[in-house]
Amino acid sequence: MQIIRSVDELVGYVAMQKNHHHSIGLVPTMGALHAGHISLVERAVKENDTAIASVFVNPTQFNNPDDLKNYPRTEEEDIRILAQAGVAAVFVPSVEEIYPDGAKPEKVYDLGTAAEVMEGKFRPGHFQGVAQIVSRLFLLARPDRAYFGEKDFQQIAVIRNMVKSEGIEVEIVDCPICRDVDGLALSSRNALLTEEQRSRAPEIYAVLRASVEYSMSHTVAETHAKVVALLDSVPEMRVEYFEIVDASTLLPVEQWDEAERIQGCITVYNGSVRLIDNIRYRPLSSESV
Ligand code: PAF
């Protein structure tokens, strides 16, 4: 596996792949890799001639300096995992390499209304930062396909909007959430949980799952209230937001028949660690019943 640290080297590497008519699959990550990332990488390896992963903790998408400071960084281990998974090249740039003029917004991306709700409301500037780094990576790595996990359900919708508004030609491939055996959605942030917080964390998915059944005989508002009440009653947990939304627009619904696909998206503070998860309400999937 080639370890690439500079933009110039990446551009040269990609040009070589294009000369050989190799299709490129890109897996953008912020490192601290877990089985969820590995599932994206394995898919990229399978579906493309050349799989490239990036490991870069992007400062411009953090609206909270402590969150950026505490974000887990395990570069050596990440590189080992990616090599083992069959990635052809990993791009591991420094902040200065990506942002020579300083890590700050350079323009305002048109991300549609999907970027204004939920994470967009609670993490101002977050999606602009995501759009900034992902569009940069797309322009440098010129992937045919790019792989993202559905845990960040809203992020995928926003990236799709960004690709459209920027006119970038790439297929966005969304991949199912990977869960631990106890149901907790895999996340790099799980590493920050104390033992006690970790033992309670599976409640998030347990409550979401049970709420799908509850939703069969209750209104959207009742289902919403139930989820929030149950999770708020778990010690150290506080729901930041829970929204039941049209999965296409990400705008809230009031009735179960209001949209074809309905998703519940949640963010919960478990102590000081912010965890997100989501579940499909309509149509029912094997995961939700
Ligand atoms: O989902 C993530 O890990 C990040 O938001 C991404 C897409 C790698 C951009 O920094």
PDB file of N, CA and C in Angstrom, residues 130-187:
ATOM      1  N   VAL A 130     -17.640  19.877   6.101  1.00  0.00           N
ATOM      2  CA  VAL A 130     -17.664  18.556   5.454  1.00  0.00           C
ATOM      3  C   VAL A 130     -17.621  18.741   3.936  1.00  0.00           C
ATOM      4  N   ALA A 131     -18.427  19.678   3.425  1.00  0.00           N
ATOM      5  CA  ALA A 131     -18.474  19.916   1.975  1.00  0.00           C
ATOM      6  C   ALA A 131     -17.106  20.388   1.478  1.00  0.00           C
ATOM      7  N   GLN A 132     -16.465  21.233   2.265  1.00  0.00           N
ATOM      8  CA  GLN A 132     -15.148  21.772   1.884  1.00  0.00           C
ATOM      9  C   GLN A 132     -14.125  20.643   1.730  1.00  0.00           C
ATOM     10  N   ILE A 133     -14.030  19.745   2.723  1.00  0.00           N
ATOM     11  CA  ILE A 133     -13.013  18.693   2.637  1.00  0.00           C
ATOM     12  C   ILE A 133     -13.412  17.620   1.625  1.00  0.00           C
ATOM     13  N   VAL A 134     -14.691  17.253   1.596  1.00  0.00           N
ATOM     14  CA  VAL A 134     -15.079  16.166   0.685  1.00  0.00           C
ATOM     15  C   VAL A 134     -14.953  16.632  -0.770  1.00  0.00           C
ATOM     16  N   SER A 135     -15.334  17.863  -1.058  1.00  0.00           N
ATOM     17  CA  SER A 135     -15.209  18.338  -2.445  1.00  0.00           C
ATOM     18  C   SER A 135     -13.729  18.422  -2.824  1.00  0.00           C
ATOM     19  N   ARG A 136     -12.887  18.833  -1.876  1.00  0.00           N
ATOM     20  CA  ARG A 136     -11.431  18.889  -2.127  1.00  0.00           C
ATOM     21  C   ARG A 136     -10.892  17.493  -2.439  1.00  0.00           C
ATOM     22  N   LEU A 137     -11.307  16.527  -1.616  1.00  0.00           N
ATOM     23  CA  LEU A 137     -10.837  15.143  -1.830  1.00  0.00           C
ATOM     24  C   LEU A 137     -11.323  14.608  -3.175  1.00  0.00           C
ATOM     25  N   PHE A 138     -12.562  14.956  -3.531  1.00  0.00           N
ATOM     26  CA  PHE A 138     -13.098  14.499  -4.822  1.00  0.00           C
ATOM     27  C   PHE A 138     -12.305  15.110  -5.986  1.00  0.00           C
ATOM     28  N   LEU A 139     -11.951  16.375  -5.859  1.00  0.00           N
ATOM     29  CA  LEU A 139     -11.216  17.022  -6.952  1.00  0.00           C
ATOM     30  C   LEU A 139      -9.796  16.460  -7.078  1.00  0.00           C
ATOM     31  N   LEU A 140      -9.205  16.075  -5.952  1.00  0.00           N
ATOM     32  CA  LEU A 140      -7.836  15.531  -5.990  1.00  0.00           C
ATOM     33  C   LEU A 140      -7.812  14.055  -6.394  1.00  0.00           C
ATOM     34  N   ALA A 141      -8.718  13.264  -5.814  1.00  0.00           N
ATOM     35  CA  ALA A 141      -8.664  11.803  -6.029  1.00  0.00           C
ATOM     36  C   ALA A 141      -9.500  11.367  -7.231  1.00  0.00           C
ATOM     37  N   ARG A 142     -10.358  12.261  -7.723  1.00  0.00           N
ATOM     38  CA  ARG A 142     -11.203  12.011  -8.906  1.00  0.00           C
ATOM     39  C   ARG A 142     -11.826  10.599  -8.894  1.00  0.00           C
ATOM     40  N   PRO A 143     -12.528  10.261  -7.798  1.00  0.00           N
ATOM     41  CA  PRO A 143     -13.061   8.895  -7.706  1.00  0.00           C
ATOM     42  C   PRO A 143     -14.267   8.676  -8.621  1.00  0.00           C
ATOM     43  N   ASP A 144     -14.423   7.427  -9.078  1.00  0.00           N
ATOM     44  CA  ASP A 144     -15.655   7.048  -9.774  1.00  0.00           C
ATOM     45  C   ASP A 144     -16.764   6.835  -8.743  1.00  0.00           C
ATOM     46  N   ARG A 145     -16.357   6.285  -7.590  1.00  0.00           N
ATOM     47  CA  ARG A 145     -17.314   6.032  -6.504  1.00  0.00           C
ATOM     48  C   ARG A 145     -16.715   6.488  -5.179  1.00  0.00           C
ATOM     49  N   ALA A 146     -17.590   6.970  -4.293  1.00  0.00           N
ATOM     50  CA  ALA A 146     -17.126   7.323  -2.946  1.00  0.00           C
ATOM     51  C   ALA A 146     -18.091   6.696  -1.942  1.00  0.00           C
ATOM     52  N   TYR A 147     -17.536   6.201  -0.847  1.00  0.00           N
ATOM     53  CA  TYR A 147     -18.288   5.353   0.080  1.00  0.00           C
ATOM     54  C   TYR A 147     -18.480   6.046   1.425  1.00  0.00           C
ATOM     55  N   PHE A 148     -19.740   6.040   1.898  1.00  0.00           N
ATOM     56  CA  PHE A 148     -20.055   6.688   3.176  1.00  0.00           C
ATOM     57  C   PHE A 148     -21.006   5.796   3.980  1.00  0.00           C
ATOM     58  N   GLY A 149     -20.879   5.854   5.297  1.00  0.00           N
ATOM     59  CA  GLY A 149     -21.711   5.027   6.179  1.00  0.00           C
ATOM     60  C   GLY A 149     -23.022   5.716   6.513  1.00  0.00           C
ATOM     61  N   GLU A 150     -24.083   4.916   6.608  1.00  0.00           N
ATOM     62  CA  GLU A 150     -25.417   5.477   6.871  1.00  0.00           C
ATOM     63  C   GLU A 150     -25.625   5.917   8.313  1.00  0.00           C
ATOM     64  N   LYS A 151     -24.634   5.669   9.173  1.00  0.00           N
ATOM     65  CA  LYS A 151     -24.785   6.209  10.535  1.00  0.00           C
ATOM     66  C   LYS A 151     -24.929   7.726  10.430  1.00  0.00           C
ATOM     67  N   ASP A 152     -24.135   8.300   9.515  1.00  0.00           N
ATOM     68  CA  ASP A 152     -24.236   9.738   9.258  1.00  0.00           C
ATOM     69  C   ASP A 152     -25.232   9.946   8.125  1.00  0.00           C
ATOM     70  N   PHE A 153     -26.476   9.646   8.423  1.00  0.00           N
ATOM     71  CA  PHE A 153     -27.534   9.640   7.414  1.00  0.00           C
ATOM     72  C   PHE A 153     -27.660  11.008   6.748  1.00  0.00           C
ATOM     73  N   GLN A 154     -27.650  12.040   7.568  1.00  0.00           N
ATOM     74  CA  GLN A 154     -27.816  13.399   7.031  1.00  0.00           C
ATOM     75  C   GLN A 154     -26.595  13.802   6.205  1.00  0.00           C
ATOM     76  N   GLN A 155     -25.419  13.375   6.636  1.00  0.00           N
ATOM     77  CA  GLN A 155     -24.192  13.720   5.898  1.00  0.00           C
ATOM     78  C   GLN A 155     -24.277  13.233   4.448  1.00  0.00           C
ATOM     79  N   ILE A 156     -24.815  12.024   4.262  1.00  0.00           N
ATOM     80  CA  ILE A 156     -24.900  11.484   2.891  1.00  0.00           C
ATOM     81  C   ILE A 156     -25.814  12.371   2.039  1.00  0.00           C
ATOM     82  N   ALA A 157     -26.960  12.760   2.594  1.00  0.00           N
ATOM     83  CA  ALA A 157     -27.890  13.611   1.837  1.00  0.00           C
ATOM     84  C   ALA A 157     -27.223  14.936   1.477  1.00  0.00           C
ATOM     85  N   VAL A 158     -26.474  15.489   2.422  1.00  0.00           N
ATOM     86  CA  VAL A 158     -25.815  16.779   2.196  1.00  0.00           C
ATOM     87  C   VAL A 158     -24.718  16.636   1.139  1.00  0.00           C
ATOM     88  N   ILE A 159     -23.965  15.538   1.205  1.00  0.00           N
ATOM     89  CA  ILE A 159     -22.897  15.326   0.210  1.00  0.00           C
ATOM     90  C   ILE A 159     -23.506  15.140  -1.178  1.00  0.00           C
ATOM     91  N   ARG A 160     -24.635  14.448  -1.253  1.00  0.00           N
ATOM     92  CA  ARG A 160     -25.306  14.307  -2.555  1.00  0.00           C
ATOM     93  C   ARG A 160     -25.682  15.688  -3.101  1.00  0.00           C
ATOM     94  N   ASN A 161     -26.188  16.561  -2.234  1.00  0.00           N
ATOM     95  CA  ASN A 161     -26.548  17.919  -2.677  1.00  0.00           C
ATOM     96  C   ASN A 161     -25.312  18.696  -3.117  1.00  0.00           C
ATOM     97  N   MET A 162     -24.219  18.526  -2.371  1.00  0.00           N
ATOM     98  CA  MET A 162     -22.971  19.241  -2.702  1.00  0.00           C
ATOM     99  C   MET A 162     -22.455  18.809  -4.077  1.00  0.00           C
ATOM    100  N   VAL A 163     -22.476  17.493  -4.320  1.00  0.00           N
ATOM    101  CA  VAL A 163     -21.979  16.950  -5.584  1.00  0.00           C
ATOM    102  C   VAL A 163     -22.785  17.532  -6.746  1.00  0.00           C
ATOM    103  N   LYS A 164     -24.099  17.632  -6.518  1.00  0.00           N
ATOM    104  CA  LYS A 164     -24.972  18.175  -7.556  1.00  0.00           C
ATOM    105  C   LYS A 164     -24.664  19.660  -7.784  1.00  0.00           C
ATOM    106  N   SER A 165     -24.597  20.428  -6.703  1.00  0.00           N
ATOM    107  CA  SER A 165     -24.433  21.876  -6.884  1.00  0.00           C
ATOM    108  C   SER A 165     -23.034  22.219  -7.391  1.00  0.00           C
ATOM    109  N   GLU A 166     -22.036  21.388  -7.083  1.00  0.00           N
ATOM    110  CA  GLU A 166     -20.667  21.649  -7.555  1.00  0.00           C
ATOM    111  C   GLU A 166     -20.407  21.024  -8.927  1.00  0.00           C
ATOM    112  N   GLY A 167     -21.369  20.201  -9.401  1.00  0.00           N
ATOM    113  CA  GLY A 167     -21.195  19.555 -10.709  1.00  0.00           C
ATOM    114  C   GLY A 167     -20.072  18.527 -10.719  1.00  0.00           C
ATOM    115  N   ILE A 168     -19.900  17.815  -9.599  1.00  0.00           N
ATOM    116  CA  ILE A 168     -18.831  16.800  -9.538  1.00  0.00           C
ATOM    117  C   ILE A 168     -19.427  15.454  -9.957  1.00  0.00           C
ATOM    118  N   GLU A 169     -18.702  14.764 -10.850  1.00  0.00           N
ATOM    119  CA  GLU A 169     -19.215  13.476 -11.326  1.00  0.00           C
ATOM    120  C   GLU A 169     -18.648  12.356 -10.485  1.00  0.00           C
ATOM    121  N   VAL A 170     -19.455  11.833  -9.585  1.00  0.00           N
ATOM    122  CA  VAL A 170     -19.014  10.728  -8.724  1.00  0.00           C
ATOM    123  C   VAL A 170     -20.273  10.013  -8.233  1.00  0.00           C
ATOM    124  N   GLU A 171     -20.172   8.711  -8.110  1.00  0.00           N
ATOM    125  CA  GLU A 171     -21.322   7.961  -7.565  1.00  0.00           C
ATOM    126  C   GLU A 171     -21.153   7.882  -6.045  1.00  0.00           C
ATOM    127  N   ILE A 172     -22.154   8.358  -5.320  1.00  0.00           N
ATOM    128  CA  ILE A 172     -22.107   8.283  -3.855  1.00  0.00           C
ATOM    129  C   ILE A 172     -22.741   6.955  -3.442  1.00  0.00           C
ATOM    130  N   VAL A 173     -21.949   6.124  -2.775  1.00  0.00           N
ATOM    131  CA  VAL A 173     -22.446   4.800  -2.378  1.00  0.00           C
ATOM    132  C   VAL A 173     -22.681   4.813  -0.870  1.00  0.00           C
ATOM    133  N   ASP A 174     -23.944   4.605  -0.453  1.00  0.00           N
ATOM    134  CA  ASP A 174     -24.195   4.574   0.993  1.00  0.00           C
ATOM    135  C   ASP A 174     -24.209   3.128   1.485  1.00  0.00           C
ATOM    136  N   CYS A 175     -23.599   2.934   2.623  1.00  0.00           N
ATOM    137  CA  CYS A 175     -23.410   1.581   3.164  1.00  0.00           C
ATOM    138  C   CYS A 175     -24.083   1.489   4.530  1.00  0.00           C
ATOM    139  N   PRO A 176     -24.710   0.327   4.818  1.00  0.00           N
ATOM    140  CA  PRO A 176     -25.481   0.173   6.054  1.00  0.00           C
ATOM    141  C   PRO A 176     -24.650   0.399   7.326  1.00  0.00           C
ATOM    142  N   ILE A 177     -25.336   0.809   8.378  1.00  0.00           N
ATOM    143  CA  ILE A 177     -24.678   1.023   9.678  1.00  0.00           C
ATOM    144  C   ILE A 177     -24.114  -0.304  10.175  1.00  0.00           C
ATOM    145  N   CYS A 178     -22.901  -0.268  10.702  1.00  0.00           N
ATOM    146  CA  CYS A 178     -22.345  -1.460  11.363  1.00  0.00           C
ATOM    147  C   CYS A 178     -22.573  -1.296  12.862  1.00  0.00           C
ATOM    148  N   ARG A 179     -23.048  -2.376  13.481  1.00  0.00           N
ATOM    149  CA  ARG A 179     -23.349  -2.316  14.915  1.00  0.00           C
ATOM    150  C   ARG A 179     -22.533  -3.338  15.681  1.00  0.00           C
ATOM    151  N   ASP A 180     -22.253  -3.006  16.937  1.00  0.00           N
ATOM    152  CA  ASP A 180     -21.619  -3.974  17.817  1.00  0.00           C
ATOM    153  C   ASP A 180     -22.653  -5.059  18.131  1.00  0.00           C
ATOM    154  N   VAL A 181     -22.224  -6.156  18.729  1.00  0.00           N
ATOM    155  CA  VAL A 181     -23.180  -7.243  19.002  1.00  0.00           C
ATOM    156  C   VAL A 181     -24.345  -6.778  19.872  1.00  0.00           C
ATOM    157  N   ASP A 182     -24.104  -5.776  20.725  1.00  0.00           N
ATOM    158  CA  ASP A 182     -25.180  -5.289  21.593  1.00  0.00           C
ATOM    159  C   ASP A 182     -26.010  -4.187  20.923  1.00  0.00           C
ATOM    160  N   GLY A 183     -25.747  -3.898  19.650  1.00  0.00           N
ATOM    161  CA  GLY A 183     -26.596  -2.957  18.904  1.00  0.00           C
ATOM    162  C   GLY A 183     -26.032  -1.557  18.781  1.00  0.00           C
ATOM    163  N   LEU A 184     -25.024  -1.220  19.575  1.00  0.00           N
ATOM    164  CA  LEU A 184     -24.481   0.143  19.489  1.00  0.00           C
ATOM    165  C   LEU A 184     -23.866   0.387  18.103  1.00  0.00           C
ATOM    166  N   ALA A 185     -24.272   1.482  17.467  1.00  0.00           N
ATOM    167  CA  ALA A 185     -23.705   1.835  16.154  1.00  0.00           C
ATOM    168  C   ALA A 185     -22.220   2.110  16.331  1.00  0.00           C
ATOM    169  N   LEU A 186     -21.383   1.488  15.481  1.00  0.00           N
ATOM    170  CA  LEU A 186     -19.940   1.698  15.606  1.00  0.00           C
ATOM    171  C   LEU A 186     -19.607   3.139  15.260  1.00  0.00           C
ATOM    172  N   SER A 187     -18.755   3.732  16.084  1.00  0.00           N
ATOM    173  CA  SER A 187     -18.348   5.121  15.888  1.00  0.00           C
ATOM    174  C   SER A 187     -16.983   5.300  16.522  1.00  0.00           C
TER     175      SER A 187
END
